Short mmCIF file of C-alpha atoms in Angstrom, two decimals:
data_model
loop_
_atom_site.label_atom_id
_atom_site.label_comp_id
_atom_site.label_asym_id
_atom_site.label_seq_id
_atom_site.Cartn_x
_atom_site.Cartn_y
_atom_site.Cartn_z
CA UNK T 1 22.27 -14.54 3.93
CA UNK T 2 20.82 -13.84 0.24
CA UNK T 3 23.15 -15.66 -1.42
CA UNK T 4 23.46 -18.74 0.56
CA UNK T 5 19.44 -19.31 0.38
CA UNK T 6 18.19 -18.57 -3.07
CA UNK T 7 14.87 -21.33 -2.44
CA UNK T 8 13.31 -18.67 0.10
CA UNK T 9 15.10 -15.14 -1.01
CA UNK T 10 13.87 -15.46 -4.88
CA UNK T 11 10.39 -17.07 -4.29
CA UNK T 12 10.11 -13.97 -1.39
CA UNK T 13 11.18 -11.63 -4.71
CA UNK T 14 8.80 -13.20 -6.77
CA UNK T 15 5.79 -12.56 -4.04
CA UNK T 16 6.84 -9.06 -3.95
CA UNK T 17 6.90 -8.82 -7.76
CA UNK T 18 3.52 -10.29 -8.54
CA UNK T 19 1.79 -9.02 -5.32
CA UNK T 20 1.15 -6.04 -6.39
CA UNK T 21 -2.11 -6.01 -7.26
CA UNK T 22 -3.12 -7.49 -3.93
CA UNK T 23 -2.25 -4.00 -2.81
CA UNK T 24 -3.75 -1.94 -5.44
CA UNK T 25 -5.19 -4.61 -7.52
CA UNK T 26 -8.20 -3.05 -9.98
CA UNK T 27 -8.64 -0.03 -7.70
CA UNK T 28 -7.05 2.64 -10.64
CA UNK T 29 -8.95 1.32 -12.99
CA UNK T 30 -12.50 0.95 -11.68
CA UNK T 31 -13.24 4.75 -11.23
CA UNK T 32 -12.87 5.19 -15.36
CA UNK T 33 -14.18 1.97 -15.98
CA UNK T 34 -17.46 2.63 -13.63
CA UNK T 35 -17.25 6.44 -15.51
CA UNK T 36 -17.42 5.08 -19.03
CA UNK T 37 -20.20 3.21 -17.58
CA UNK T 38 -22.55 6.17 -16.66
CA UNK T 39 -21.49 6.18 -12.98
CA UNK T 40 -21.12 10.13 -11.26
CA UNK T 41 -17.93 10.34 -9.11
CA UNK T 42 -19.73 10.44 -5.84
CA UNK T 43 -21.40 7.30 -6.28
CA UNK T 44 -17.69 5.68 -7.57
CA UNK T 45 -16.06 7.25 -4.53
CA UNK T 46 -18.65 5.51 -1.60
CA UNK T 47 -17.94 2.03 -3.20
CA UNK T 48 -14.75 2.62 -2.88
CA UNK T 49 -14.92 3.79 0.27
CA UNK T 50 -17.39 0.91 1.51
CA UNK T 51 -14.52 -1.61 0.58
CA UNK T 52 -12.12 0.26 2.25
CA UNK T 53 -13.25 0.44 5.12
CA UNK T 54 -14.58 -3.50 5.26
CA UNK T 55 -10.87 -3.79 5.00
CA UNK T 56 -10.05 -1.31 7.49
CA UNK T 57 -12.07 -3.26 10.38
CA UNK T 58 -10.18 -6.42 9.59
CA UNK T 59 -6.58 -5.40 9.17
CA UNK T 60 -5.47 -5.37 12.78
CA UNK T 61 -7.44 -8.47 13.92
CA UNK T 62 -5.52 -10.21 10.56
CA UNK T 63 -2.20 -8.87 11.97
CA UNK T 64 -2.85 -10.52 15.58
CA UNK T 65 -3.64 -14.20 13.63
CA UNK T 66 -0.72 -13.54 11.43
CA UNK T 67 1.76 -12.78 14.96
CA UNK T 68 -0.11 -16.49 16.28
CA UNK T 69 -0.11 -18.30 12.91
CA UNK T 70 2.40 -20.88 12.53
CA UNK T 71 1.37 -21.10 8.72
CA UNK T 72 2.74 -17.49 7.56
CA UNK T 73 1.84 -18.55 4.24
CA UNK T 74 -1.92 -19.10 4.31
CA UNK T 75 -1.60 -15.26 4.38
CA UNK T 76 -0.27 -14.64 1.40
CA UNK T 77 -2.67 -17.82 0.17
CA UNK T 78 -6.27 -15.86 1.31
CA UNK T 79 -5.46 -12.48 -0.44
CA UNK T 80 -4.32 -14.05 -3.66
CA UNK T 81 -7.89 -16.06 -3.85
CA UNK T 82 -9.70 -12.85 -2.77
CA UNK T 83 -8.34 -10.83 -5.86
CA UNK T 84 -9.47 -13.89 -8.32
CA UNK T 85 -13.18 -13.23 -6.80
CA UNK T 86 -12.71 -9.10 -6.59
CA UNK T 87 -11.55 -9.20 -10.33
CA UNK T 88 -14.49 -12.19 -11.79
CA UNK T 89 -17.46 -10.08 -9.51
CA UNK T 90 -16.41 -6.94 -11.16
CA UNK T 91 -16.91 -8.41 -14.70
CA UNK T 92 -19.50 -10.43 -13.77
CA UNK T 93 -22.18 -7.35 -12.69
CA UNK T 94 -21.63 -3.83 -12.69
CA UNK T 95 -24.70 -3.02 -9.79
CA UNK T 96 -23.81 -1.11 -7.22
CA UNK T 97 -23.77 -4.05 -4.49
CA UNK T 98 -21.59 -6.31 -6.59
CA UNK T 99 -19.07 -3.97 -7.05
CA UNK T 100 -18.73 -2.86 -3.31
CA UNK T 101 -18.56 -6.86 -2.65
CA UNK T 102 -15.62 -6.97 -5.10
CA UNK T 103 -13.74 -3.88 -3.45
CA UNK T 104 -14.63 -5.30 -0.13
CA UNK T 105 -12.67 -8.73 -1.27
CA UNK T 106 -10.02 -6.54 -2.85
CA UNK T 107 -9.51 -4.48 0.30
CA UNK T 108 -9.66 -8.01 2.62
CA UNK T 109 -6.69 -9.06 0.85
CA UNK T 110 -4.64 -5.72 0.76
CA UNK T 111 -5.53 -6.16 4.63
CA UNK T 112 -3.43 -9.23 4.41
CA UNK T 113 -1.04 -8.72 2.76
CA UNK T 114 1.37 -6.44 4.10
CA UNK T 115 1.95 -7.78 7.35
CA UNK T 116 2.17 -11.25 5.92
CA UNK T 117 4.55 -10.60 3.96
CA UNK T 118 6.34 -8.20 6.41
CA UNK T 119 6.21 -11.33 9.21
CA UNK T 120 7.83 -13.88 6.31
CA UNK T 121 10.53 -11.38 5.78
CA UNK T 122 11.46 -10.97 9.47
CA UNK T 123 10.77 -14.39 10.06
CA UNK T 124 13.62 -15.36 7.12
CA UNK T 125 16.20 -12.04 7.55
CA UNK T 126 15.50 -11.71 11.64
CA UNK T 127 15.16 -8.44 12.86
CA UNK T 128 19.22 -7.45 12.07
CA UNK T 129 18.61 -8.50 8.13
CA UNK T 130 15.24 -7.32 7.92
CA UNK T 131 15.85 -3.27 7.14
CA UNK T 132 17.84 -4.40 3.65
CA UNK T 133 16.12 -7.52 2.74
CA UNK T 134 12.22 -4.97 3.50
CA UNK T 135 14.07 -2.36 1.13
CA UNK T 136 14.62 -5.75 -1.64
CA UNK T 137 11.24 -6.57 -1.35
CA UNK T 138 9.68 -3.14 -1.85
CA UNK T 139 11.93 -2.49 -5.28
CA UNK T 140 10.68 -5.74 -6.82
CA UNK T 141 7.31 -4.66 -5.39
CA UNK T 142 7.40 -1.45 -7.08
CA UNK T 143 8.60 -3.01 -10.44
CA UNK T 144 5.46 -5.62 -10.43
CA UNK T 145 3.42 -2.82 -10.39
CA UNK T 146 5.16 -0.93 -13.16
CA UNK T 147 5.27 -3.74 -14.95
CA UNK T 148 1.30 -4.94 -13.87
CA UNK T 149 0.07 -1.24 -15.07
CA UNK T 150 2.14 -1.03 -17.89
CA UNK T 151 -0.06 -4.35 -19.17
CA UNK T 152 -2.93 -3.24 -17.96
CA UNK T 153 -2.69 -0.49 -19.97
CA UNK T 154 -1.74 -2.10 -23.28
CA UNK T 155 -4.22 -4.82 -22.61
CA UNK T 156 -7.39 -2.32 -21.85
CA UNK T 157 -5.87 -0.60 -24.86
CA UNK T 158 -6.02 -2.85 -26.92
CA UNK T 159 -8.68 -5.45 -25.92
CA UNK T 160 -10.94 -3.30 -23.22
CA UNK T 161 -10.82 -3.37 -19.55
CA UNK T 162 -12.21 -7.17 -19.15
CA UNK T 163 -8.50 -7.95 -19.97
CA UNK T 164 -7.22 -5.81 -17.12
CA UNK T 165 -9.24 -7.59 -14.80
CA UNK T 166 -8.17 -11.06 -15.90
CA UNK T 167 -4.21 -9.85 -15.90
CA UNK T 168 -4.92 -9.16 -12.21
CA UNK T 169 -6.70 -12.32 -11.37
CA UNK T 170 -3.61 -14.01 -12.92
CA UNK T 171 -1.18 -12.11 -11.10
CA UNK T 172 -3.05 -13.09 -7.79
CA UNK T 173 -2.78 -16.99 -8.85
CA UNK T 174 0.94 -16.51 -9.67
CA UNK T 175 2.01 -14.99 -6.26
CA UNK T 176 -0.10 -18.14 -4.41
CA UNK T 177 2.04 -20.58 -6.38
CA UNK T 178 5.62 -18.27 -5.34
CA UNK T 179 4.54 -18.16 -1.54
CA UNK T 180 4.29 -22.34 -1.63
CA UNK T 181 7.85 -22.12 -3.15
CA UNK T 182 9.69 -21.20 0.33
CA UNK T 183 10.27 -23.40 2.97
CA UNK T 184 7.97 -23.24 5.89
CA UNK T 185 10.69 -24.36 8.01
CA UNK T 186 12.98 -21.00 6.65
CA UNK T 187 10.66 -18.65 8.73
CA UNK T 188 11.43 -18.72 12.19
CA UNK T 189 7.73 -17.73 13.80
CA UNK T 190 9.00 -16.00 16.80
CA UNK T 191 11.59 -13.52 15.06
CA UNK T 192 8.31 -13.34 12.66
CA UNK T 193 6.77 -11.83 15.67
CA UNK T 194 9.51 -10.00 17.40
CA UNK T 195 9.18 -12.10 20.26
CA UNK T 196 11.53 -12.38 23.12
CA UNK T 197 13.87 -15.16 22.95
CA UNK T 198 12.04 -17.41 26.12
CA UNK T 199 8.91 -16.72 25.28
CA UNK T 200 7.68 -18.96 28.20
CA UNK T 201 9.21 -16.42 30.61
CA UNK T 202 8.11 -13.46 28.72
CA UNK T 203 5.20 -14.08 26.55
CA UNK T 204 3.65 -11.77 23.86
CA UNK T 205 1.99 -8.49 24.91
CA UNK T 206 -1.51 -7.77 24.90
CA UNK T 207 -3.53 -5.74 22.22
CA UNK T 208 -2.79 -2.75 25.32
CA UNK T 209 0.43 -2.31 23.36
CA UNK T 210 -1.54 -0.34 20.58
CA UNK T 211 -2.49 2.39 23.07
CA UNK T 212 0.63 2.36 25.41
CA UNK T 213 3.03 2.74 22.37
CA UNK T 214 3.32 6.29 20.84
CA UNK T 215 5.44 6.38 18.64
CA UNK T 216 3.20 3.55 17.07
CA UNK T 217 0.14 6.12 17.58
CA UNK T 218 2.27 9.29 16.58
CA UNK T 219 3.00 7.35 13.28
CA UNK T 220 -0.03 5.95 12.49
CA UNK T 221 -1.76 9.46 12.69
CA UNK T 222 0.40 11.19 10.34
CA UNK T 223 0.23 8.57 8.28
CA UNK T 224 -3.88 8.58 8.48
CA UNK T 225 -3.76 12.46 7.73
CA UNK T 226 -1.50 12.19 4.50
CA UNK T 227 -3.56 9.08 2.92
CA UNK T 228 -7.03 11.27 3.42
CA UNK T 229 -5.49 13.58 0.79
CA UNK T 230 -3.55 11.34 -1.30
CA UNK T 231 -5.73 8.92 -2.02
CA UNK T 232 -7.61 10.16 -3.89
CA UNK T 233 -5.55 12.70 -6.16
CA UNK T 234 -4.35 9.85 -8.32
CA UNK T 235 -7.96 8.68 -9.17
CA UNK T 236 -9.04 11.83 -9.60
CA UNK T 237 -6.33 13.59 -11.73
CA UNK T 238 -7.20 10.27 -14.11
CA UNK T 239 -10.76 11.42 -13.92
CA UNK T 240 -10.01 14.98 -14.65
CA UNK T 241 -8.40 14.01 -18.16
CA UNK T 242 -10.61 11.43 -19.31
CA UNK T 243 -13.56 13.95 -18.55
CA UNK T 244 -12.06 16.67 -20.67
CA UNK T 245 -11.13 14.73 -23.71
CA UNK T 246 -7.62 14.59 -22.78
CA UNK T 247 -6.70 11.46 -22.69
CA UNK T 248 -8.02 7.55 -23.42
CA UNK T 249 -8.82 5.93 -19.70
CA UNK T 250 -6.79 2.61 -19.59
CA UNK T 251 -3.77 4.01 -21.04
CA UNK T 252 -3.92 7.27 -19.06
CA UNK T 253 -4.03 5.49 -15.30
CA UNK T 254 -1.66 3.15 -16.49
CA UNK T 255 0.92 5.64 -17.36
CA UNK T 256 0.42 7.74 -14.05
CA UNK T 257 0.84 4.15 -12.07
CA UNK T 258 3.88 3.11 -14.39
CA UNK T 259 5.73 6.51 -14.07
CA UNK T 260 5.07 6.81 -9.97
CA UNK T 261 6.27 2.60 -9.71
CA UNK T 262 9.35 2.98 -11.96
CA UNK T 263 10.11 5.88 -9.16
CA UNK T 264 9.38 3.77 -6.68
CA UNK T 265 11.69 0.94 -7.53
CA UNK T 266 14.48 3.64 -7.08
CA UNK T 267 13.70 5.04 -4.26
CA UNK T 268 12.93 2.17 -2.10
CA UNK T 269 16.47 1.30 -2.54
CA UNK T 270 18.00 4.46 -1.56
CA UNK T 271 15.54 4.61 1.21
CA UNK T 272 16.84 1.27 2.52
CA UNK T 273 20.54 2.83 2.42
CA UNK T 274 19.97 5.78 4.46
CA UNK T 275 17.43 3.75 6.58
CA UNK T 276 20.48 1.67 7.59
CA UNK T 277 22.52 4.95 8.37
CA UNK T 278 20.58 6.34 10.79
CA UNK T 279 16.90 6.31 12.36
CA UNK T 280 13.66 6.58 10.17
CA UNK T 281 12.33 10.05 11.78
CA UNK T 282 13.63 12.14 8.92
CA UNK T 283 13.46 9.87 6.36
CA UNK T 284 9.42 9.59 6.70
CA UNK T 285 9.24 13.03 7.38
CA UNK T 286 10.76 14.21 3.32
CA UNK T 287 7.77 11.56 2.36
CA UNK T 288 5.11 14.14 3.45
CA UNK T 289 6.58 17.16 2.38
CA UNK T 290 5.68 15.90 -1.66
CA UNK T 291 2.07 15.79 -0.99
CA UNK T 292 1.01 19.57 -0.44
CA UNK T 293 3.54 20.16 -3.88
CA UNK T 294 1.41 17.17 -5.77
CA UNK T 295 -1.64 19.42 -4.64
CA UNK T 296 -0.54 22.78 -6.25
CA UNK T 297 0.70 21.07 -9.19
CA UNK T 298 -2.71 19.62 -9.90
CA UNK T 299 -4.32 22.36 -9.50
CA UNK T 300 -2.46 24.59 -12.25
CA UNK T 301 -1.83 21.00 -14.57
CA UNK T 302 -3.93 18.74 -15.93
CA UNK T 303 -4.05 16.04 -18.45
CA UNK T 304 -0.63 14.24 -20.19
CA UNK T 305 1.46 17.68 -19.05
CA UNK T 306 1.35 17.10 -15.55
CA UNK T 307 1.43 13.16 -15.27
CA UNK T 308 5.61 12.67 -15.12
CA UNK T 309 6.00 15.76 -12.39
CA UNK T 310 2.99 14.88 -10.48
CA UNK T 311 3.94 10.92 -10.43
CA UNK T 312 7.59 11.41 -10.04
CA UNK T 313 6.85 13.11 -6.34
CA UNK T 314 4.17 10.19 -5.98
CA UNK T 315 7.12 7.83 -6.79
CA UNK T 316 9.74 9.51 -3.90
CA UNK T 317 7.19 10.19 -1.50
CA UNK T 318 5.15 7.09 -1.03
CA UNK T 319 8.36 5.11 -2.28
CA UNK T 320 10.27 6.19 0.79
CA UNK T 321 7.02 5.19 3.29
CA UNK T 322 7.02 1.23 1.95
CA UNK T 323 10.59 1.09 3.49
CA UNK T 324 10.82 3.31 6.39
CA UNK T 325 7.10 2.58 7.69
CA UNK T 326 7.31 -1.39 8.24
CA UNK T 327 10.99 -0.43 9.16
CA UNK T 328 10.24 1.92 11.73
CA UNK T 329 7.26 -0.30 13.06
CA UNK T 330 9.94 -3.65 13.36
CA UNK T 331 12.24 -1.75 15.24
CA UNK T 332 9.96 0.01 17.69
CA UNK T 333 8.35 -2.99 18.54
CA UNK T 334 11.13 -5.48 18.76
CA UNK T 335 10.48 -7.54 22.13
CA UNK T 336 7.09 -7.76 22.30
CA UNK T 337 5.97 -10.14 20.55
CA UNK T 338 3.31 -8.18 18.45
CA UNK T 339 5.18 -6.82 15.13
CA UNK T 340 2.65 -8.20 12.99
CA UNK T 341 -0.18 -7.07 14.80
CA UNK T 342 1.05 -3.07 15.09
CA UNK T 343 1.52 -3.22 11.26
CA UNK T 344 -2.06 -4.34 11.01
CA UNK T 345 -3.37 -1.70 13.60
CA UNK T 346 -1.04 1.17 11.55
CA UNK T 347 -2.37 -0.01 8.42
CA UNK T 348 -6.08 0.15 9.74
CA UNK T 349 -5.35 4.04 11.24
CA UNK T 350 -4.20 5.25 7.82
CA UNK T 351 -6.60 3.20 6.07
CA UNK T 352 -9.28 4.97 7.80
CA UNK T 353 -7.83 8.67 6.04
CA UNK T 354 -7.04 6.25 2.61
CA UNK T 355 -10.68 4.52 3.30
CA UNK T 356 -12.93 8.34 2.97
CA UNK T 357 -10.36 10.07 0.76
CA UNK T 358 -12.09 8.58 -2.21
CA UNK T 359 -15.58 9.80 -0.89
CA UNK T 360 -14.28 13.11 -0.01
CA UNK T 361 -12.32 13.91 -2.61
CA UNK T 362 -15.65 12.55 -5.10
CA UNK T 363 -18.13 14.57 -3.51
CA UNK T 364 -16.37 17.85 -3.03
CA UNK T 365 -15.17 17.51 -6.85
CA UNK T 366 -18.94 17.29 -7.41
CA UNK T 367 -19.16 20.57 -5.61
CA UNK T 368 -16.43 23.24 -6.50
CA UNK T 369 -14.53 21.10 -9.43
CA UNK T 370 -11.15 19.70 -9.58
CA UNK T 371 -8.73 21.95 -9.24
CA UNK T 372 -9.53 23.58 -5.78
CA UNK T 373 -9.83 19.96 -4.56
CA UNK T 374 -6.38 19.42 -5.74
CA UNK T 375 -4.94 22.21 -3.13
CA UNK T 376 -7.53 20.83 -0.40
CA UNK T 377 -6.22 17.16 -0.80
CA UNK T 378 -2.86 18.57 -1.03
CA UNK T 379 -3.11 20.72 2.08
CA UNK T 380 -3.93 17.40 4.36
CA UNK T 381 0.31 16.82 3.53
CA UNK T 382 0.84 19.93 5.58
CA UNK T 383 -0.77 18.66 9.21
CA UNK T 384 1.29 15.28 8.54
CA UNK T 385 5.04 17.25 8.57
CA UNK T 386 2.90 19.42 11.47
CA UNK T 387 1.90 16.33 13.69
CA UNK T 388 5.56 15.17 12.79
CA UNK T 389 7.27 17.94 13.96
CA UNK T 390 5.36 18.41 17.04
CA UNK T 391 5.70 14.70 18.57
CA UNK T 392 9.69 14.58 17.47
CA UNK T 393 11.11 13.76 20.59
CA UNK T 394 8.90 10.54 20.92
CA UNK T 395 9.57 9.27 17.55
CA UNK T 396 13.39 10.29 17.04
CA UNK T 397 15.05 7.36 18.27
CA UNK T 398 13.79 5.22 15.67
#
């Protein structure tokens, strides 16, 4: 299939490649640039927080317009506008209601994002193609964010953070042009959807699915669990080094972000293989056993010495979600008609543990330091492999 239709396969690449910071956009850089800026770490982690969760109300409702759109494309359109604005506001003003309005733009389009992209793919590989072509995506994914950091870390380097900013408004413009590249007529909306094939005989569940299906709910919990601890532990290991002298801010999030995407690029690939072999059970279950370890190695290492082994088991663990999640959420929800919408509602469950990690994690750091809320942030990867375990036999057979 690749080969024989390079006009939507390589524009599809070339989304992946340049949307990365539509997922992660500024968000590693503005807790040392609002630092450097006389901002305490509480106050940086409850604007975070109030743009994640902005985001968090929206992403299912966007993943129920993107299963009824017959213009998969505006959704990759929106998101790329919203980081111009989150990147210009944050430049613009640095008050404290400016920069929640940028993170709340930011977080709007990461809403969008993934399940617009995840409907173009099925819509263009079908639901047979989709596990390989997903696994494709994610590795040029990961590599536009290795490549996006490693920039925005020469750039702030060199020239200050204003030039991070602009590198990610850029990249936002970029991946709007890409999207307009494939054919509309290449995505076939229903197998977008995972709709049945007469759809006027069997038409697409209700938003009931959500609570009738659990192995959606069994996922999405787990997954809510291990974002409250991790996070944050990437922000705040940053903020540990720049507040002991260790390290220069731009360079030192850019090189955690590089080392844990050039990982990532990897893994997503060898994911995708053994994916294909068998179900996706196991597979996301190895992606929360690196949390708790990320935790304890914190805690005893800080500054440039722990940054390759704490971003390495970054890189595997959340490398191995980006495939097996969407994978696992495209096969258990085949026939109904409402793909796009369950990767919306999963994304809004974990994005409520991702959405007050930030705050948490600030706060308590405030409280008893770093290094103990290493092992606590850590310790949330634990109750994922727990929940895992304990629901198996509903979420085995996929």
């Amino acid at each position: 299939m690749t080969s024989r239709s390079p006009s939507r396969i390589w524009p599809l690449y070339a989304v992946n490649f340049f949307m990365a910071d539509m997922q992660s956009g500024i968000g590693p850089f503005v807790g040392v640039f609002l630092q450097e800026r006389g901002w305490a770490t509480g106050l940086i982690g409850t604007a975070l927080t109030i743009g994640n969760v902005a985001g968090m109300l929206v992403t299912t409702p966007i993943g129920g317009f993107i299963d009824s759109s017959r213009n998969k494309r505006l959704w990759v359109v929106i998101p790329g506008i919203c980081v111009v604005l989150a990147s210009a506001i944050i430049l613009i003003s640095q008050n404290f209601w400016a920069v929640t309005f940028s993170q709340v733009a930011q977080s709007l389009a990461s809403a969008a994002i993934v399940p617009a992209v995840t409907g173009i793919t099925l819509g263009i590989a079908k639901q047979k193609g989709f596990n390989a072509l997903n696994g494709r995506n994610q590795a040029f994914n990961h590599a536009g964010n290795m490549v996006g950091a490693a920039l925005s870390g020469y750039l702030g380097y060199k020239y200050g953070y204003v030039s991070v900013f602009i590198l990610a408004a850029v990249f936002g413009a970029i991946a709007i042009a890409c999207v307009l590249m494939i054919p509309a007529n290449s995505i076939d909306d229903r197998q977008a959807r995972g709709g049945k094939e007469d759809e006027s005989k069997n038409p697409p569940e209700g938003m009931s699915v959500l609570l009738k299906h659990k192995p959606l709910l069994v996922l999405a919990l787990a997954l809510a669990l291990f974002h409250l601890g991790n996070a944050a532990i990437v922000p705040l290991y940053g903020l540990a080094a720049v507040a002991e002298g260790q390290a220069n801010g731009p360079s030192f999030v850019a090189t955690t972000v590089v080392i844990a995407q050039g990982v990532m690029v990897v893994t997503s690939l060898v994911a995708m293989q053994v994916a294909g072999k068998r179900n996706y059970w196991p597979v996301i279950l190895v992606s929360f056993m690196f949390l708790p370890i990320r935790g304890v190695l914190a805690f005893f290492v800080t500054g440039w010495w722990g940054v390759i082994p704490m971003q390495v088991l970054d890189g595997i663990g959340t490398g191995i979600q980006t495939v097996a999640v969407p994978g696992m959420i495209a096969r258990s929800l085949d026939g109904t008609g409402r793909i796009n919408l369950g990767q919306g509602a999963v994304i809004t469950v974990q994005g409520i543990g991702a959405s007050l990690s930030p705050a948490l994690g600030g706060w308590i750091t405030q409280w008893i330091g770093y290094g103990p809320t290493f092992l606590l942030l850590g310790g949330f990867g634990l109750a994922s492999i727990a929940l895992w375990l304990a629901f198996g036999a509903v979420v085995k057979k996929y």
